[in-house]
Coordinates of C-alpha atoms in Angstrom, one line a residue:
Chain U
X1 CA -1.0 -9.8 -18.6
X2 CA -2.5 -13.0 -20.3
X3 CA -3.8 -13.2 -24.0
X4 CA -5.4 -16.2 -25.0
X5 CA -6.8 -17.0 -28.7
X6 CA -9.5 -18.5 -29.8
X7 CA -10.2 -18.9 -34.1
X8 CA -14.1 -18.3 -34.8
X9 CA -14.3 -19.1 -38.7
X10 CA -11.5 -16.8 -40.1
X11 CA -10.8 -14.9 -37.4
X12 CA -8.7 -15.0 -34.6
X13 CA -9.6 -13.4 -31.7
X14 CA -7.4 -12.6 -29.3
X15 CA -8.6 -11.6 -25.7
X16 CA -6.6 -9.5 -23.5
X17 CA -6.3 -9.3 -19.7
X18 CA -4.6 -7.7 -16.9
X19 CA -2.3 -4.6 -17.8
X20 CA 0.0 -3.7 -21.1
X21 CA 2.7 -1.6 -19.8
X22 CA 6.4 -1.7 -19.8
X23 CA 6.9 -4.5 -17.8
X24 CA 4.7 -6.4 -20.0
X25 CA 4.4 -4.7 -23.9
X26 CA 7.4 -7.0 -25.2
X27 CA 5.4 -9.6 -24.5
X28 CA 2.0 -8.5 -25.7
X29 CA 4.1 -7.8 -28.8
X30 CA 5.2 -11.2 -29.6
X31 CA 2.0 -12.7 -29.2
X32 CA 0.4 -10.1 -31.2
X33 CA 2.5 -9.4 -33.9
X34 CA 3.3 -13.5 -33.3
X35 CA -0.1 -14.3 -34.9
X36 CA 0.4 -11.9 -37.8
X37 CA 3.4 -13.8 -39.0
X38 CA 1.5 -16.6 -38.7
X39 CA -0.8 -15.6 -41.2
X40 CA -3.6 -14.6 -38.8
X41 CA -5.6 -11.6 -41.5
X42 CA -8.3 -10.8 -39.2
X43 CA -8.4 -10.3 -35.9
X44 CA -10.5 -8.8 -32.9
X45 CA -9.6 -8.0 -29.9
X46 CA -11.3 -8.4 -26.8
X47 CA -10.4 -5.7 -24.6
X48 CA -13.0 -6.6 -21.7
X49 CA -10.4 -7.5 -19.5
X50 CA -8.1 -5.2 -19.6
X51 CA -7.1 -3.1 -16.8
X52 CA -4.5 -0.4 -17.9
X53 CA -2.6 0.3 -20.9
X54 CA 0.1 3.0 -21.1
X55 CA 2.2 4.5 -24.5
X56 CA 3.8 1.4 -24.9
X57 CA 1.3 -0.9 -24.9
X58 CA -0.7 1.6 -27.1
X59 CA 1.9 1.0 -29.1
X60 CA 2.2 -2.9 -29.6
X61 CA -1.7 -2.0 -31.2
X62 CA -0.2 0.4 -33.6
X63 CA 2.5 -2.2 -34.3
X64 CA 0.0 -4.3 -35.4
X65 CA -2.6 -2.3 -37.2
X66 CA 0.4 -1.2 -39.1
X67 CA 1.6 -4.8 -39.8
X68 CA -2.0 -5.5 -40.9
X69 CA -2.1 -2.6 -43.0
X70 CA 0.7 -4.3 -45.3
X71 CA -0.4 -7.5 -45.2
X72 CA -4.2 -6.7 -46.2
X73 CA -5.4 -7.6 -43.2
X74 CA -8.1 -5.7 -40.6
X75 CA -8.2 -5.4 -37.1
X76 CA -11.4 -4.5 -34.7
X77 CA -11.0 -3.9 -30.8
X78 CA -14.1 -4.4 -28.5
X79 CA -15.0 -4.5 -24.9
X80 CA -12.7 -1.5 -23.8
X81 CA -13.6 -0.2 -20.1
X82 CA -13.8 3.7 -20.2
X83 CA -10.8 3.9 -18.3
X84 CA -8.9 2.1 -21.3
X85 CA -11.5 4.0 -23.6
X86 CA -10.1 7.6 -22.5
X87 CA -7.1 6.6 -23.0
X88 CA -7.3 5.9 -26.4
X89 CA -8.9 8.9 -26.6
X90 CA -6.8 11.4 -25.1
X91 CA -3.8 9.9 -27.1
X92 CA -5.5 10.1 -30.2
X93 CA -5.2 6.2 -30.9
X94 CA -8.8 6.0 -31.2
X95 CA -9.2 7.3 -34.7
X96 CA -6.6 4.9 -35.7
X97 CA -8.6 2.2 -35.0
X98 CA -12.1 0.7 -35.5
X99 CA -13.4 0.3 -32.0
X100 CA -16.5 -0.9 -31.2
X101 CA -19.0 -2.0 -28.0
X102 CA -19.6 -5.7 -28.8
X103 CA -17.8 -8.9 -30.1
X104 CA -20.6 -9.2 -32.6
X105 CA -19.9 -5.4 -33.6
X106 CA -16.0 -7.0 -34.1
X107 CA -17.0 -9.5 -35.8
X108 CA -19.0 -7.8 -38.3
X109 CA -16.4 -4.5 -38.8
X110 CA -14.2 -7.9 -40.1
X111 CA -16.4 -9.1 -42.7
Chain Y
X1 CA 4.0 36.4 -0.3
X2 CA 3.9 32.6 1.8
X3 CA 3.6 29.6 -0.4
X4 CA 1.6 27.2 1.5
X5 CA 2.6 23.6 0.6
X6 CA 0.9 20.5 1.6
X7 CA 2.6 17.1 1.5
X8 CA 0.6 14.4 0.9
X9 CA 3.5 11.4 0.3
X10 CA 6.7 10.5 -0.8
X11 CA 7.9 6.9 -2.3
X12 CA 11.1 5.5 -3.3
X13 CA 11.3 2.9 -5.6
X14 CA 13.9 0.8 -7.4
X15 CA 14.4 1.9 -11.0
X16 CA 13.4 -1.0 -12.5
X17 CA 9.6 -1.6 -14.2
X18 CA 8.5 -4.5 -12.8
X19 CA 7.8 -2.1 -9.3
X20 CA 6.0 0.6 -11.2
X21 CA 2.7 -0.8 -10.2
X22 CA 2.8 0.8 -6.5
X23 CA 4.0 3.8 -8.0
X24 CA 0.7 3.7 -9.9
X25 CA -1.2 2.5 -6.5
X26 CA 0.5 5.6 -4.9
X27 CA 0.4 8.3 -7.1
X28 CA -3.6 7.1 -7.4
X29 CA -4.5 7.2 -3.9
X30 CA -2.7 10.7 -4.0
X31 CA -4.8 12.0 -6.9
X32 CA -8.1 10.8 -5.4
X33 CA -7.7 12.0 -2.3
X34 CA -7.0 15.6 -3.7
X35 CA -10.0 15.3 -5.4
X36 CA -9.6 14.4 -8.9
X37 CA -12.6 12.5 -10.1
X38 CA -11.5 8.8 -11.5
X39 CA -11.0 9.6 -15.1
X40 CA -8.4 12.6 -14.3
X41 CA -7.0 10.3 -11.3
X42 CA -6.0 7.8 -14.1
X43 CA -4.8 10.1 -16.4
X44 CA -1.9 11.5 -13.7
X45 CA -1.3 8.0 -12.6
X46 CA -0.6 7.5 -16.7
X47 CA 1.6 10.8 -17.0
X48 CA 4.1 9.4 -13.7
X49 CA 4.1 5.9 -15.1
X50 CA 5.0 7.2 -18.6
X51 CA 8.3 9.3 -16.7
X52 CA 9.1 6.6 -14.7
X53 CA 8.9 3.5 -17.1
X54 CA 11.4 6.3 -19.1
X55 CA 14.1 6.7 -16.2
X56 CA 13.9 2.5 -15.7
X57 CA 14.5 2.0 -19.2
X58 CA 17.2 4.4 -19.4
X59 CA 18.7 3.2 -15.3
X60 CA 18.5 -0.4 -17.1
X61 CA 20.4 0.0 -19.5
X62 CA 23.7 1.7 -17.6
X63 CA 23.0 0.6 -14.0
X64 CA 20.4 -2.0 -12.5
X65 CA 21.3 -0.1 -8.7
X66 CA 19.3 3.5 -9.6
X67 CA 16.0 4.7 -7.6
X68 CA 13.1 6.6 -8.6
X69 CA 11.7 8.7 -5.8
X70 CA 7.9 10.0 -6.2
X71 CA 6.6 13.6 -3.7
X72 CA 3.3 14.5 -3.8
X73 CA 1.9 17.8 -2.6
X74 CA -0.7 20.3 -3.1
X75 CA 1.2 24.2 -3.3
X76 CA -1.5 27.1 -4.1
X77 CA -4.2 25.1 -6.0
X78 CA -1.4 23.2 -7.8
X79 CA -1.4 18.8 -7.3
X80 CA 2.4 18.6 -7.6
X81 CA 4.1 15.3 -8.5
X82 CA 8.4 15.5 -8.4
X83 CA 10.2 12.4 -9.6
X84 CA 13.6 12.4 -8.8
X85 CA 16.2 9.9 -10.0
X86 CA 19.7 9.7 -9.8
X87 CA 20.1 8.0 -13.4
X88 CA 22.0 9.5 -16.3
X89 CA 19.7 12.7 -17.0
X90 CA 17.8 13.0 -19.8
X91 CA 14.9 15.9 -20.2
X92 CA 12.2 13.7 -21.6
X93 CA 11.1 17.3 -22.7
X94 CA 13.6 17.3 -25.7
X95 CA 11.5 14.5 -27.0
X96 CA 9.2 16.5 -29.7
X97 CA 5.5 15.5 -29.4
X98 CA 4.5 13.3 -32.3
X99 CA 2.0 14.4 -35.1
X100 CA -0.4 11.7 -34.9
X101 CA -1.2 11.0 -38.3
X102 CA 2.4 11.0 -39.5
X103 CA 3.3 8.9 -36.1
X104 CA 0.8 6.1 -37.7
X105 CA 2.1 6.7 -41.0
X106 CA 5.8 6.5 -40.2
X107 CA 5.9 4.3 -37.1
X108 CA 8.8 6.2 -35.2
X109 CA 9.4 4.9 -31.9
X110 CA 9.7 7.2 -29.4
X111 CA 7.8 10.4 -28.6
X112 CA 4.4 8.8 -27.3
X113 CA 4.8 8.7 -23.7
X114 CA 5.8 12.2 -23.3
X115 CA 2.8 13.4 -25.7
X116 CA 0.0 11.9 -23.1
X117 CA 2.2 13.8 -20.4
X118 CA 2.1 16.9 -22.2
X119 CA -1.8 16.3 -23.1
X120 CA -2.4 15.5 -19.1
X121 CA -0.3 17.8 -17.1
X122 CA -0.8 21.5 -17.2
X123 CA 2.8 22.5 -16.5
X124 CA 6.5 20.0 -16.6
X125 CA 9.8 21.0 -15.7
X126 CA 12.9 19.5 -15.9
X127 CA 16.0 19.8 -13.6
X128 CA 18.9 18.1 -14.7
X129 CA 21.2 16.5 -11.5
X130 CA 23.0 19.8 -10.1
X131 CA 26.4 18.1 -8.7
X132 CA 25.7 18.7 -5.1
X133 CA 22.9 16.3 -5.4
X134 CA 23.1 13.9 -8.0
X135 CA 19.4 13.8 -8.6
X136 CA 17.6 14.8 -11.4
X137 CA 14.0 16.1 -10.9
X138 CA 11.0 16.3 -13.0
X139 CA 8.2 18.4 -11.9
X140 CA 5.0 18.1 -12.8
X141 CA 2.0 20.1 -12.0
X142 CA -2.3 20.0 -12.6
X143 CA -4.2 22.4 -11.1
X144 CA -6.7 20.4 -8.6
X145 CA -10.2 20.3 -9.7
X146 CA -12.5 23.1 -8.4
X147 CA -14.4 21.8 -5.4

């Protein structure tokens, strides 16, 4: 699992790789939720590279939505390969979130 | 009546979540070759991960020396997946299913894991270590796709 950031104006945008599961969601989490305390408001999330997510890295997303959420802040995921895509769904995570196709699609949801 | 029961594999693992990847790789070659299409194939490999992470984390926290061992096997129409384990037990089936919108709302942990293998599997059951054995066993069962 690898995440690096990149800030495009105002917003950070995190890109995600490899696979958030046990082994790896405490880690996803402190990066994530990392860049919240940090003051990061809006962020997208590139999900074009990632391979596999399971319950708890579906919840390290929810962690930070909800962190968002208090802080005034918004969130947007893109890029997410069906197989990450069904999952979402099946969980019901997806109408949690604003999930989109593109970057630019991100981007704009932000704005 | 005869039962006709087809094994397809069995694994053993360390309980321990840093190996859970060739449970994945195993439990997924299983799944496609019964002929789950890749969508459903991901989905099982999902429910076992979600079990097993939940015996590692609970074999991690009493005792790093516990095993997780994964069958395979295709009874009736039935893809059958048994995880045995000889941590403490714990029926991951007393774990109530989380409303979704009051999960969001109230951020408990807990809860999730054992929703998506509720939502994938057709049928789980849960068989606490009997004393003879020492294992616990968790069975869970998806009737195959119709060829």
């Amino acid at each position: 699992m690898k995440i690096t950031s990149t800030m495009m104006e105002d917003i950070l945008l995190l890109a995600i790789e490899g696979r958030v599961d046990t082994n790896t969601a405490t880690e996803a989490e402190e990066a994530i939720i990392g860049t919240i305390d940090n003051g990061a408001a809006r962020i997208a999330i590139d999900f074009s590279g990632l391979d596999y997510v399971s319950s708890a890295g579906l919840r390290v997303f929810l962690l930070a939505a909800k962190k968002l959420k208090k802080t005034g802040g918004q969130m947007s995921l893109f890029g997410m390969k069906p197989i990450i895509k069904e999952v979402f769904d099946m969980s019901g995570f997806s109408a949690l979130f604003t999930i989109v196709n593109t970057r630019d699609e991100a981007l704009t949801a932000l704005k | 009546m005869s039962q006709h029961k087809y094994i397809i594999g069995t694994l053993s693992v360390p309980a321990m979540t840093d190996v859970l990847w060739e449970v994945r790789e195993f439990v997924s070659n299983c799944a496609a070759k019964s002929g789950f299409d890749e969508q459903q194939t991901n989905y099982i490999v999902l429910a076992v991960d979600e079990i097993c992470a939940n015996i590692a984390r609970h074999a991690k926290e009493k005792n790093a020396s516990k095993e997780i061992i994964v069958s395979v096997s295709v009874e009736e129409s039935q893809f059958v997946v048994t995880i045995e384990d000889n941590a403490l037990p714990f029926n991951p089936l007393d774990v109530p299913s989380p409303n979704m919108v009051d999960y969001f709302r109230t951020f408990r942990n807990g809860g999730l894991g054992i929703h998506i293998v509720r939502t994938v599997m057709d049928n789980i059951l849960y068989t606490p270590s009997a004393s003879h054995s020492g294992y616990n066993a968790l069975t869970l069962r998806k009737r195959l796709p119709v060829a």
